Every structure is written in structure tokens, then in C-alpha cells.
Amino acid sequence: MHRSAITHLKRSDATLARVIERVGPCRFRPEAAGTHFDAVARAIVYQQLSGSAAHTIYTRLLAIHGTPPTAAQLLAAPDAQLRAVGLSRQKIGYLRDLATRASTGDVSFDTLHDLPDAGIVTALTRVKGVGLWTAQMFLIFRLGRPNVLPDLDLGIRKAIQRAYRMRALPSAERIQRLGRKWEPHCTIASWYLWQLLDVDGVAGTPAAKRQGAASGKNGGVAGKNGGIARKNRGSAGTRGGATRRNGA
């Protein structure tokens, strides 16, 4: 499925070619189950929490209605009920803003996939609590967009520093320059860089947060994408100030 992308990456970048050989076959698959709205709601729940804690809270939220809550259900739910599942007041506010924008059509989640990448980022980052990083994870793990490079993701920065033997973590600008060689397959390049950290045993913030931003299986604790929630090492909490417009 990703053969042409891998061929291009190997030919265009000898260092990345060695990373690909070390990691092995590409197991990346976007998660298509559920709705776009639920994917973003789940991302908000998962922000700044460990995977296990977020999974517990999200499971309790599901239990209220037996299914992922709709925008109307989130708007109708009393604050006390949402607090009881473990959501903070801030996240309740984020979820209500998300639900309001969905209900009014300010963000059209049913047709979000019809927009170009930049349009999706613009739409999602209007929601309180959703910043560039979360929008990029949505593009990658929800929609499977092929050319996304999260240049401020700590996992990507660590992996590039390691693979290219840099003395310091690379800046976003340096990653963008490097990524020009990978286009139009930056998503697969990013996946391999995340996997490199797992192969090398480099510790990072639990990557379930990244999966939580993308509507993964089992509430984002265990993904089927070769370990989106387990292997994609990096920080969901350290992205640089430029990504924190409204949140993650």
C-alpha cells in the first residue's frame, strides 16, 4: 500500500532510507471508524493526560449514552454529569465549544474531509482547545492525508536529531527544509521517525495522546496501526508555543 512512498523516501534521503530499513515494514493505517466529530471530542478528552487516565474518562463519557456523544448530547449534558466522569471545567468548556460549532455549522464535520489540509487546520483550530498539533494528528491518523509533517512534535524532533546525528533538537524551519525531500510523502516519513524512537527505546510522553487526537481503537489506548498508541513516541504536551493557539 505504501510501496511508492517508501521507494520515493529511500531514493530521496539516504539517512531516512536507513531508518526505514531499521524499522521494517510500514504498518500505518488511518482509523476510519466513528465520526470526525467524535475524533476531535476524543482528542480533547485525551489532552494532557496519560493514556490510561484518558481512556477511563472517555469510557465513562461513552457510558452515559452507550455511544460516542453527539453535539446535541454534549450541549444537553449538565456540567455536574460531565464533571462526574472526570472532565475538568476547562475541558468541559472545550467540548461545549466544539459541540456549539458543530451544531451551528461553524465547523461542518460531515464534510470536513472534503477540504484541503490547510482548510481543515483552519476549521479545527477555531475550536477552543484544538491547536495545530491536534489538527495535524487528525490529518494523519483520522484522514490519512499523505503529506503532513508535524514539525514541532517533540517525537519527530528527537527522531531527526537521532537519525541525522544533530547536536541539538532541530528547529521547525530545519525540519521543513529537510522535509522538502520527502514530499509528497511526509506522513510516511513521520511515521517512520516515530517508530525509530520505539526501536531505539527512547522514552517519551505516552503516545496514546497522539492516538487520542486521531480517534483510535479502544479510546486511543491501543491502535491497529502498528502501535500508533504504543510506538509513536513523542510529546503530546511539548509542541512549542507556536502550536498552542487554543490548546494542543
Coordinates of C-alpha atoms in Angstrom, one line a residue:
M1 CA 0.0 0.0 0.0
H2 CA 2.8 2.4 0.8
R3 CA 5.4 0.9 -1.6
S4 CA 5.6 4.0 -3.9
A5 CA 6.0 6.3 -0.9
I6 CA 8.8 4.2 0.7
T7 CA 10.6 3.9 -2.7
H8 CA 10.5 7.7 -3.0
L9 CA 11.7 8.3 0.5
K10 CA 14.6 5.9 0.2
R11 CA 15.7 7.4 -3.1
S12 CA 15.5 11.0 -1.9
D13 CA 17.1 10.7 1.5
A14 CA 19.9 8.1 2.3
T15 CA 19.5 8.7 6.1
L16 CA 15.8 8.2 6.1
A17 CA 16.4 5.1 4.0
R18 CA 18.5 3.6 6.8
V19 CA 15.7 4.5 9.3
I20 CA 13.2 2.7 7.1
E21 CA 15.4 -0.4 6.8
R22 CA 15.8 -0.4 10.6
V23 CA 12.2 -0.1 11.4
G24 CA 10.9 -2.5 8.8
P25 CA 7.5 -2.8 7.0
C26 CA 5.2 0.2 7.2
R27 CA 2.1 -0.7 9.2
F28 CA 0.5 2.7 9.2
R29 CA -3.3 2.8 8.6
P30 CA -5.6 5.7 9.4
E31 CA -8.5 4.9 11.7
A32 CA -11.8 5.2 9.8
A33 CA -14.2 4.1 12.5
G34 CA -16.5 6.6 14.1
T35 CA -17.2 10.2 13.1
H36 CA -15.0 13.2 12.6
F37 CA -16.8 15.0 15.5
D38 CA -16.0 12.1 17.8
A39 CA -12.4 12.1 16.8
V40 CA -12.0 15.7 17.8
A41 CA -14.0 15.3 21.0
R42 CA -11.8 12.3 21.9
A43 CA -8.7 14.3 21.2
I44 CA -9.8 17.0 23.7
V45 CA -10.5 14.4 26.3
Y46 CA -7.0 12.9 25.9
Q47 CA -5.1 16.1 26.0
Q48 CA -2.5 16.4 28.8
L49 CA -3.4 13.1 30.3
S50 CA -1.8 9.6 30.5
G51 CA -3.4 7.1 28.1
S52 CA -4.9 5.1 30.9
A53 CA -6.4 8.1 32.7
A54 CA -7.9 9.4 29.4
H55 CA -9.2 6.0 28.5
T56 CA -11.0 5.8 31.8
I57 CA -12.6 9.2 31.4
Y58 CA -13.6 8.6 27.8
T59 CA -15.1 5.2 28.7
R60 CA -17.2 6.9 31.4
L61 CA -18.3 9.5 28.9
L62 CA -19.4 6.8 26.4
A63 CA -21.3 5.0 29.2
I64 CA -23.7 8.0 29.6
H65 CA -25.4 7.3 26.3
G66 CA -23.8 4.0 25.3
T67 CA -22.2 5.6 22.2
P68 CA -19.9 8.5 21.5
P69 CA -21.9 11.6 22.4
T70 CA -23.3 13.8 19.7
A71 CA -23.0 17.5 19.7
A72 CA -26.6 17.8 20.9
Q73 CA -26.0 15.4 23.8
L74 CA -22.9 17.2 24.9
L75 CA -24.7 20.5 24.9
A76 CA -27.6 19.0 26.9
A77 CA -25.4 17.2 29.5
P78 CA -25.3 19.1 32.8
D79 CA -21.8 20.2 34.0
A80 CA -22.2 18.1 37.1
Q81 CA -22.6 15.0 34.9
L82 CA -19.5 15.8 32.8
R83 CA -17.5 16.6 35.9
A84 CA -18.5 13.2 37.4
V85 CA -16.8 11.3 34.6
G86 CA -13.6 13.1 35.4
L87 CA -13.6 16.0 32.9
S88 CA -12.1 19.3 34.1
R89 CA -14.0 22.5 33.8
Q90 CA -11.7 23.7 31.1
K91 CA -12.3 20.5 29.0
I92 CA -16.0 20.8 29.5
G93 CA -15.8 24.3 28.1
Y94 CA -13.7 23.0 25.1
L95 CA -16.3 20.2 24.4
R96 CA -19.2 22.6 24.6
D97 CA -17.4 25.0 22.2
L98 CA -16.8 22.0 19.9
A99 CA -20.5 21.0 20.1
T100 CA -21.7 24.5 19.6
R101 CA -19.6 25.0 16.5
A102 CA -20.8 21.6 15.1
S103 CA -24.5 22.4 15.9
T104 CA -24.4 25.9 14.3
G105 CA -22.4 24.7 11.3
D106 CA -19.5 26.9 12.1
V107 CA -17.4 23.7 11.6
S108 CA -19.0 21.2 9.2
F109 CA -17.7 17.9 10.5
D110 CA -19.7 15.8 8.0
T111 CA -17.8 17.4 5.1
L112 CA -14.5 18.2 6.8
H113 CA -12.7 15.6 4.7
D114 CA -13.6 17.5 1.5
L115 CA -11.3 20.4 2.5
P116 CA -7.6 20.7 1.7
D117 CA -5.2 20.2 4.6
A118 CA -4.8 23.9 5.3
G119 CA -8.6 24.4 5.3
I120 CA -9.0 21.5 7.8
V121 CA -6.4 23.1 10.1
T122 CA -8.1 26.5 9.8
A123 CA -11.5 24.9 10.7
L124 CA -10.4 22.8 13.6
T125 CA -8.2 25.4 15.2
R126 CA -11.3 27.6 15.6
V127 CA -12.4 25.2 18.3
K128 CA -11.2 26.1 21.8
G129 CA -8.7 23.5 23.0
V130 CA -7.7 22.5 19.4
G131 CA -4.4 23.7 18.2
L132 CA -2.1 23.0 15.2
W133 CA -0.7 19.7 16.7
T134 CA -4.1 18.2 17.2
A135 CA -5.2 19.2 13.8
Q136 CA -2.1 17.6 12.3
M137 CA -2.8 14.4 14.1
F138 CA -6.4 14.4 12.8
L139 CA -5.0 14.8 9.3
I140 CA -2.6 11.9 9.7
F141 CA -4.4 9.4 11.8
R142 CA -8.0 10.2 11.1
L143 CA -7.9 11.1 7.4
G144 CA -4.6 9.5 6.3
R145 CA -3.5 12.6 4.5
P146 CA -0.2 11.8 2.8
N147 CA 1.9 14.9 3.1
V148 CA 1.7 16.0 6.8
L149 CA 4.9 16.9 8.7
P150 CA 4.4 17.8 12.4
D151 CA 7.5 19.9 12.6
L152 CA 7.0 20.9 16.2
D153 CA 6.2 17.4 17.5
L154 CA 8.8 16.5 20.1
G155 CA 9.0 12.9 18.9
I156 CA 9.7 14.0 15.3
R157 CA 12.4 16.4 16.6
K158 CA 14.0 13.7 18.7
A159 CA 14.0 11.2 16.0
I160 CA 15.5 13.6 13.4
Q161 CA 18.2 14.6 15.9
R162 CA 19.0 11.0 16.5
A163 CA 18.9 9.8 12.9
Y164 CA 20.8 12.8 11.4
R165 CA 23.2 13.0 14.4
M166 CA 22.5 16.6 15.3
R167 CA 23.9 18.1 18.4
A168 CA 20.6 19.8 19.3
L169 CA 16.9 19.3 18.6
P170 CA 16.2 20.7 15.1
S171 CA 14.1 23.8 14.7
A172 CA 10.8 23.7 12.8
E173 CA 12.5 25.6 9.9
R174 CA 15.2 23.0 9.7
I175 CA 12.7 20.2 9.7
Q176 CA 10.7 21.9 7.0
R177 CA 13.8 22.2 4.8
L178 CA 14.6 18.5 5.4
G179 CA 11.0 17.5 4.7
R180 CA 11.1 19.1 1.2
K181 CA 13.0 16.0 0.1
W182 CA 10.2 13.7 1.4
E183 CA 7.3 15.4 -0.3
P184 CA 4.6 14.4 -1.2
H185 CA 5.0 11.6 1.4
C186 CA 5.8 13.4 4.7
T187 CA 3.2 11.4 6.6
I188 CA 5.0 8.1 6.0
A189 CA 8.3 9.7 6.8
S190 CA 6.8 11.0 10.1
W191 CA 5.5 7.5 10.9
Y192 CA 9.0 6.0 10.4
L193 CA 10.6 8.7 12.5
W194 CA 8.2 8.0 15.4
Q195 CA 8.8 4.3 15.1
L196 CA 12.6 4.9 15.2
L197 CA 12.3 6.1 18.8
D198 CA 10.5 2.9 19.8
V199 CA 13.1 0.7 18.1
D200 CA 15.8 2.6 19.9
G201 CA 14.0 2.6 23.2
V202 CA 13.9 6.3 23.5
A203 CA 11.4 7.3 26.3
G204 CA 8.9 10.0 25.6
T205 CA 5.5 11.2 26.7
P206 CA 3.0 8.4 26.3
A207 CA 2.0 8.4 22.6
A208 CA -1.6 7.4 23.4
K209 CA -2.1 11.1 23.5
R210 CA -1.2 11.2 19.8
Q211 CA -3.7 8.4 19.1
G212 CA -6.3 10.1 21.2
A213 CA -6.0 13.0 18.8
A214 CA -6.9 10.7 16.0
S215 CA -9.9 8.6 17.0
G216 CA -8.0 5.3 17.5
K217 CA -9.4 2.0 18.5
N218 CA -10.2 1.3 22.2
G219 CA -10.3 5.0 23.0
G220 CA -6.8 5.5 21.6
V221 CA -5.0 3.2 24.0
A222 CA -4.3 0.5 21.5
G223 CA -4.3 1.3 17.8
K224 CA -4.1 -1.1 14.9
N225 CA -1.5 1.0 13.0
G226 CA 1.5 -0.9 14.2
G227 CA 1.2 0.8 17.5
I228 CA 0.0 4.3 17.0
A229 CA -0.8 4.5 20.6
R230 CA 2.2 2.5 21.7
K231 CA 5.0 3.1 19.3
N232 CA 4.7 6.6 18.1
R233 CA 6.9 8.1 20.7
G234 CA 7.0 11.8 21.3
S235 CA 5.4 14.5 23.3
A236 CA 1.8 15.5 23.0
G237 CA 2.5 18.1 25.7
T238 CA 5.6 19.7 24.3
R239 CA 5.0 21.3 21.0
G240 CA 6.4 24.7 21.2
G241 CA 4.4 27.9 21.7
A242 CA 3.6 28.2 18.1
T243 CA 1.2 25.3 18.2
R244 CA -0.7 26.3 21.3
R245 CA -3.2 28.7 19.8
N246 CA -6.2 27.3 21.7
G247 CA -4.6 24.2 23.2
A248 CA -2.9 21.2 21.8

